[in-house]
mmCIF file of C-alpha atoms in Angstrom:
data_model
loop_
_atom_site.group_PDB
_atom_site.id
_atom_site.type_symbol
_atom_site.label_atom_id
_atom_site.label_comp_id
_atom_site.label_asym_id
_atom_site.label_seq_id
_atom_site.Cartn_x
_atom_site.Cartn_y
_atom_site.Cartn_z
ATOM 1 C CA MET A 104 139.493 100.208 74.470
ATOM 2 C CA THR A 105 138.682 98.358 77.685
ATOM 3 C CA ALA A 106 135.163 96.963 77.743
ATOM 4 C CA MET A 107 132.834 98.436 80.328
ATOM 5 C CA VAL A 108 132.225 96.220 83.331
ATOM 6 C CA TRP A 109 128.583 96.627 84.236
ATOM 7 C CA THR A 110 128.439 96.291 87.994
ATOM 8 C CA GLU A 111 125.174 96.243 89.905
ATOM 9 C CA ASP A 112 125.731 99.869 90.955
ATOM 10 C CA LYS A 113 126.399 101.036 87.402
ATOM 11 C CA LEU A 114 123.286 99.309 86.126
ATOM 12 C CA LYS A 115 121.213 100.805 88.931
ATOM 13 C CA ASN A 116 122.541 104.283 88.205
ATOM 14 C CA ALA A 117 121.782 103.883 84.504
ATOM 15 C CA SER A 118 118.286 102.628 85.296
ATOM 16 C CA ASP A 119 117.611 105.481 87.727
ATOM 17 C CA THR A 120 118.721 108.006 85.117
ATOM 18 C CA LEU A 121 116.582 106.466 82.376
ATOM 19 C CA GLU A 122 113.586 106.169 84.698
ATOM 20 C CA GLY A 123 113.049 109.889 84.221
ATOM 21 C CA LYS A 124 113.417 109.784 80.444
ATOM 22 C CA GLY A 125 111.505 108.399 77.482
ATOM 23 C CA ALA A 126 111.439 104.917 76.015
ATOM 24 C CA GLU A 127 113.470 106.038 73.008
ATOM 25 C CA ASP A 128 116.224 107.184 75.379
ATOM 26 C CA ALA A 129 116.433 103.687 76.870
ATOM 27 C CA VAL A 130 116.637 102.111 73.413
ATOM 28 C CA ARG A 131 119.340 104.595 72.398
ATOM 29 C CA TRP A 132 121.284 103.913 75.610
ATOM 30 C CA ALA A 133 121.231 100.177 74.872
ATOM 31 C CA VAL A 134 122.403 100.739 71.304
ATOM 32 C CA GLU A 135 125.208 103.108 72.340
ATOM 33 C CA ASN A 136 126.498 100.831 75.095
ATOM 34 C CA PHE A 137 126.045 97.310 73.719
ATOM 35 C CA CYS A 138 125.844 97.303 69.936
ATOM 36 C CA PRO A 139 126.655 94.999 68.156
ATOM 37 C CA ASP A 140 126.242 92.540 71.061
ATOM 38 C CA LEU A 141 122.610 93.512 71.433
ATOM 39 C CA ALA A 142 119.254 92.199 70.229
ATOM 40 C CA LEU A 143 115.554 92.920 70.548
ATOM 41 C CA ALA A 144 113.413 89.917 71.463
ATOM 42 C CA CYS A 145 110.237 90.320 69.431
ATOM 43 C CA SER A 146 107.029 88.371 69.912
ATOM 44 C CA PHE A 147 105.210 90.686 67.467
ATOM 45 C CA GLY A 148 102.809 91.805 70.184
ATOM 46 C CA ALA A 149 101.816 95.459 70.622
ATOM 47 C CA GLU A 150 104.760 96.400 72.834
ATOM 48 C CA ASP A 151 107.327 94.720 70.604
ATOM 49 C CA VAL A 152 106.115 96.241 67.342
ATOM 50 C CA ALA A 153 106.414 99.677 68.975
ATOM 51 C CA LEU A 154 110.008 98.823 69.886
ATOM 52 C CA VAL A 155 110.703 97.676 66.327
ATOM 53 C CA ASP A 156 109.609 101.116 65.127
ATOM 54 C CA MET A 157 111.853 102.868 67.669
ATOM 55 C CA LEU A 158 114.822 100.666 66.909
ATOM 56 C CA ALA A 159 114.438 101.110 63.156
ATOM 57 C CA LYS A 160 114.637 104.882 63.643
ATOM 58 C CA ILE A 161 117.640 104.735 65.996
ATOM 59 C CA ASN A 162 119.719 101.937 64.451
ATOM 60 C CA SER A 163 118.108 99.614 61.919
ATOM 61 C CA LYS A 164 121.099 97.244 62.011
ATOM 62 C CA VAL A 165 120.479 96.007 65.563
ATOM 63 C CA LYS A 166 119.530 92.330 65.598
ATOM 64 C CA ILE A 167 115.882 91.405 66.079
ATOM 65 C CA PHE A 168 114.950 87.802 66.820
ATOM 66 C CA TYR A 169 111.786 85.844 67.468
ATOM 67 C CA LEU A 170 110.997 82.444 68.928
ATOM 68 C CA ASP A 171 108.971 80.357 66.505
ATOM 69 C CA THR A 172 107.340 77.604 68.531
ATOM 70 C CA ASP A 173 105.579 76.195 65.422
ATOM 71 C CA LEU A 174 102.354 76.989 67.292
ATOM 72 C CA LEU A 175 102.010 80.694 66.577
ATOM 73 C CA PHE A 176 98.827 82.248 65.169
ATOM 74 C CA LYS A 177 98.805 82.937 61.422
ATOM 75 C CA GLU A 178 98.115 86.579 62.360
ATOM 76 C CA THR A 179 101.477 86.675 64.150
ATOM 77 C CA TYR A 180 103.303 85.650 60.982
ATOM 78 C CA GLU A 181 101.274 88.216 59.042
ATOM 79 C CA VAL A 182 102.388 91.113 61.254
ATOM 80 C CA ARG A 183 105.967 89.832 61.067
ATOM 81 C CA ASP A 184 105.798 90.089 57.289
ATOM 82 C CA LYS A 185 104.273 93.583 57.442
ATOM 83 C CA LEU A 186 107.107 94.771 59.705
ATOM 84 C CA ILE A 187 109.698 93.297 57.340
ATOM 85 C CA LYS A 188 108.120 95.163 54.431
ATOM 86 C CA LYS A 189 107.734 98.493 56.251
ATOM 87 C CA TYR A 190 111.117 98.661 58.014
ATOM 88 C CA GLY A 191 113.331 96.447 55.882
ATOM 89 C CA ILE A 192 114.277 94.375 58.916
ATOM 90 C CA ALA A 193 115.420 90.752 58.848
ATOM 91 C CA PRO A 194 114.176 89.136 62.072
ATOM 92 C CA ILE A 195 116.139 86.033 63.015
ATOM 93 C CA ARG A 196 114.021 82.929 63.606
ATOM 94 C CA HIS A 197 114.910 80.625 66.490
ATOM 95 C CA SER A 198 113.033 77.341 66.679
ATOM 96 C CA PRO A 199 112.948 74.379 69.074
ATOM 97 C CA ALA A 200 115.325 71.456 68.708
ATOM 98 C CA LEU A 201 112.303 69.143 68.511
ATOM 99 C CA THR A 202 109.591 69.316 65.869
ATOM 100 C CA LEU A 203 106.026 68.984 67.139
ATOM 101 C CA GLN A 204 105.985 65.401 65.867
ATOM 102 C CA GLU A 205 109.236 64.552 67.686
ATOM 103 C CA GLN A 206 107.953 66.180 70.866
ATOM 104 C CA ALA A 207 104.712 64.201 70.675
ATOM 105 C CA LYS A 208 106.616 60.950 70.169
ATOM 106 C CA ILE A 209 108.720 61.557 73.298
ATOM 107 C CA TYR A 210 106.278 63.300 75.634
ATOM 108 C CA GLY A 211 102.869 62.512 74.185
ATOM 109 C CA ASP A 212 100.473 64.510 72.056
ATOM 110 C CA LYS A 213 99.591 68.086 73.055
ATOM 111 C CA LEU A 214 102.191 68.442 75.801
ATOM 112 C CA TRP A 215 101.015 72.037 76.367
ATOM 113 C CA ALA A 216 97.687 70.711 77.678
ATOM 114 C CA VAL A 217 99.368 68.361 80.180
ATOM 115 C CA ASN A 218 102.631 70.018 81.197
ATOM 116 C CA PRO A 219 102.780 73.584 79.831
ATOM 117 C CA ASP A 220 105.946 74.391 81.798
ATOM 118 C CA LEU A 221 107.854 71.627 80.031
ATOM 119 C CA CYS A 222 106.369 72.616 76.690
ATOM 120 C CA CYS A 223 107.454 76.242 77.226
ATOM 121 C CA LYS A 224 110.942 75.076 78.174
ATOM 122 C CA ILE A 225 111.317 73.030 75.008
ATOM 123 C CA ARG A 226 109.687 75.440 72.596
ATOM 124 C CA LYS A 227 110.575 78.851 74.093
ATOM 125 C CA ILE A 228 113.167 78.907 76.871
ATOM 126 C CA ASP A 229 115.739 76.606 75.273
ATOM 127 C CA PRO A 230 115.526 78.484 71.938
ATOM 128 C CA LEU A 231 115.882 81.779 73.848
ATOM 129 C CA ILE A 232 119.092 80.528 75.476
ATOM 130 C CA ALA A 233 120.432 79.859 71.985
ATOM 131 C CA ALA A 234 119.256 83.265 70.755
ATOM 132 C CA LEU A 235 120.972 85.103 73.612
ATOM 133 C CA LYS A 236 124.259 83.238 73.277
ATOM 134 C CA GLY A 237 127.109 85.671 72.689
ATOM 135 C CA LEU A 238 125.030 88.754 73.477
ATOM 136 C CA LYS A 239 125.744 91.245 76.247
ATOM 137 C CA CYS A 240 122.282 92.799 76.355
ATOM 138 C CA TRP A 241 118.734 92.155 75.217
ATOM 139 C CA ILE A 242 115.792 94.519 74.856
ATOM 140 C CA THR A 243 112.298 93.389 75.849
ATOM 141 C CA GLY A 244 108.814 94.858 75.761
ATOM 142 C CA ILE A 245 107.703 94.032 79.297
ATOM 143 C CA ARG A 246 105.704 96.595 81.272
ATOM 144 C CA ARG A 247 105.101 96.818 85.024
ATOM 145 C CA GLU A 248 101.375 97.177 84.458
ATOM 146 C CA GLN A 249 101.101 93.823 82.686
ATOM 147 C CA ALA A 250 101.331 91.505 85.681
ATOM 148 C CA ALA A 251 102.329 91.286 89.329
ATOM 149 C CA THR A 252 105.366 89.267 88.236
ATOM 150 C CA ARG A 253 106.594 92.316 86.298
ATOM 151 C CA ALA A 254 105.677 95.040 88.779
ATOM 152 C CA ASN A 255 109.250 95.505 90.021
ATOM 153 C CA ALA A 256 110.998 95.388 86.644
ATOM 154 C CA ARG A 257 113.558 98.145 86.074
ATOM 155 C CA VAL A 258 114.431 100.036 82.914
ATOM 156 C CA VAL A 259 117.902 98.481 83.105
ATOM 157 C CA GLU A 260 118.689 95.388 85.139
ATOM 158 C CA TRP A 261 120.921 92.352 85.306
ATOM 159 C CA ASP A 262 119.167 89.234 84.048
ATOM 160 C CA ASN A 263 120.307 86.551 86.486
ATOM 161 C CA LYS A 264 118.556 83.782 84.594
ATOM 162 C CA PHE A 265 120.404 84.384 81.322
ATOM 163 C CA SER A 266 123.485 86.256 82.626
ATOM 164 C CA LEU A 267 123.357 89.457 80.601
ATOM 165 C CA VAL A 268 121.978 92.987 80.815
ATOM 166 C CA LYS A 269 118.281 93.426 80.173
ATOM 167 C CA VAL A 270 116.745 96.711 79.006
ATOM 168 C CA ASN A 271 112.987 97.267 79.305
ATOM 169 C CA PRO A 272 112.277 100.615 77.583
ATOM 170 C CA LEU A 273 108.481 100.426 77.977
ATOM 171 C CA VAL A 274 108.479 99.372 81.609
ATOM 172 C CA LYS A 275 106.695 102.568 82.744
ATOM 173 C CA TRP A 276 104.195 102.650 79.892
ATOM 174 C CA THR A 277 100.489 101.994 80.247
ATOM 175 C CA LYS A 278 98.424 100.103 77.698
ATOM 176 C CA LYS A 279 97.183 103.487 76.466
ATOM 177 C CA ASP A 280 100.761 104.680 75.949
ATOM 178 C CA VAL A 281 101.498 101.651 73.781
ATOM 179 C CA TRP A 282 98.491 102.144 71.546
ATOM 180 C CA ASN A 283 98.974 105.891 71.292
ATOM 181 C CA TYR A 284 102.475 105.206 69.967
ATOM 182 C CA ILE A 285 101.257 102.570 67.501
ATOM 183 C CA TYR A 286 98.536 104.820 66.086
ATOM 184 C CA LYS A 287 100.704 107.936 65.985
ATOM 185 C CA ASN A 288 103.518 106.163 64.133
ATOM 186 C CA ASP A 289 101.322 103.940 61.954
ATOM 187 C CA VAL A 290 103.012 100.785 63.232
ATOM 188 C CA PRO A 291 101.673 97.453 61.887
ATOM 189 C CA TYR A 292 100.184 95.348 64.683
ATOM 190 C CA ASN A 293 98.591 91.957 65.243
ATOM 191 C CA VAL A 294 94.895 92.175 64.369
ATOM 192 C CA LEU A 295 94.101 89.729 67.194
ATOM 193 C CA HIS A 296 94.560 92.681 69.550
ATOM 194 C CA ASP A 297 91.309 94.041 68.096
ATOM 195 C CA LYS A 298 89.553 90.773 68.914
ATOM 196 C CA GLY A 299 90.130 90.619 72.675
ATOM 197 C CA TYR A 300 93.672 89.267 72.777
ATOM 198 C CA PRO A 301 95.843 91.667 74.852
ATOM 199 C CA SER A 302 98.602 89.056 75.198
ATOM 200 C CA ILE A 303 99.317 86.719 72.287
ATOM 201 C CA GLY A 304 101.386 83.561 72.569
ATOM 202 C CA CYS A 305 100.932 80.095 71.114
ATOM 203 C CA GLU A 306 97.551 79.362 69.572
ATOM 204 C CA PRO A 307 96.600 76.374 71.799
ATOM 205 C CA CYS A 308 97.433 78.295 75.007
ATOM 206 C CA THR A 309 95.905 81.689 74.230
ATOM 207 C CA ARG A 310 92.279 82.790 74.386
ATOM 208 C CA PRO A 311 90.488 86.144 74.247
ATOM 209 C CA VAL A 312 90.166 88.018 77.535
ATOM 210 C CA LYS A 313 86.769 89.043 78.852
ATOM 211 C CA PRO A 314 86.078 92.600 80.063
ATOM 212 C CA GLY A 315 87.431 93.052 83.595
ATOM 213 C CA GLU A 316 89.791 90.093 83.434
ATOM 214 C CA ASP A 317 93.522 90.412 83.983
ATOM 215 C CA THR A 318 95.336 91.042 80.708
ATOM 216 C CA ARG A 319 97.296 87.782 81.030
ATOM 217 C CA SER A 320 94.358 85.630 82.087
ATOM 218 C CA GLY A 321 93.987 84.487 78.503
ATOM 219 C CA ARG A 322 97.267 82.580 78.681
ATOM 220 C CA TRP A 323 97.390 78.929 79.869
ATOM 221 C CA THR A 324 93.771 78.841 81.019
ATOM 222 C CA GLY A 325 93.229 76.159 83.641
ATOM 223 C CA PHE A 326 96.778 76.309 84.972
ATOM 224 C CA GLN A 327 98.377 78.400 87.717
ATOM 225 C CA LYS A 328 100.646 79.911 85.098
ATOM 226 C CA THR A 329 100.877 83.433 83.692
ATOM 227 C CA GLU A 330 104.505 83.456 82.467
ATOM 228 C CA CYS A 331 106.294 81.181 80.038
ATOM 229 C CA GLY A 332 109.542 81.636 81.959
ATOM 230 C CA LEU A 333 111.333 84.095 79.700
ATOM 231 C CA HIS A 334 111.027 86.949 82.187
ATOM 232 C CA LYS A 335 111.313 85.250 85.569
#
């Protein structure tokens, strides 16, 4: 069988079709068209745990990976373990080439407080490149509502940065939609969400968000930065 060549027009048509359907339909489309060269990138935030639940019900064999920066909250590891127990998944850990000690020796202590872009490159973007190697498609939990940088995201699109297809099943969802799904399906979630953390990344670069603040204002406080670079 000849492999499908996903041109820009074909991806746009697929995205337009899925725009009028549910998130589960987008997940199923990705599974049907790209498995086994497919993976879900999971940060164990609210959106991603909902996708884990969907994926487990559609095809539990699809790869799930996470980027372990060595700076994650203990609560993030706790929800990872709860998901493993509930769904029987085996998330693949991808870590940076440098330990925190090696990074400090080369770039100085607490690089994230001086040059967060470089820190994100070393501890997140480079490991993501390794995680995506050999894949034809990845699934993410981004939503248009989350930030201006994500407002034009499509259900299906070509990821120019990493050169593969990107599927965003929850792109149309609101925050309420996410939590309705979590509660309805009894999905384990990070308890930090109950403590004012709508977006959870590395512990040194994440703080609770005050009422009325943008949902990503708790990331990289003090810097003109709201994205780690995974979704640019």
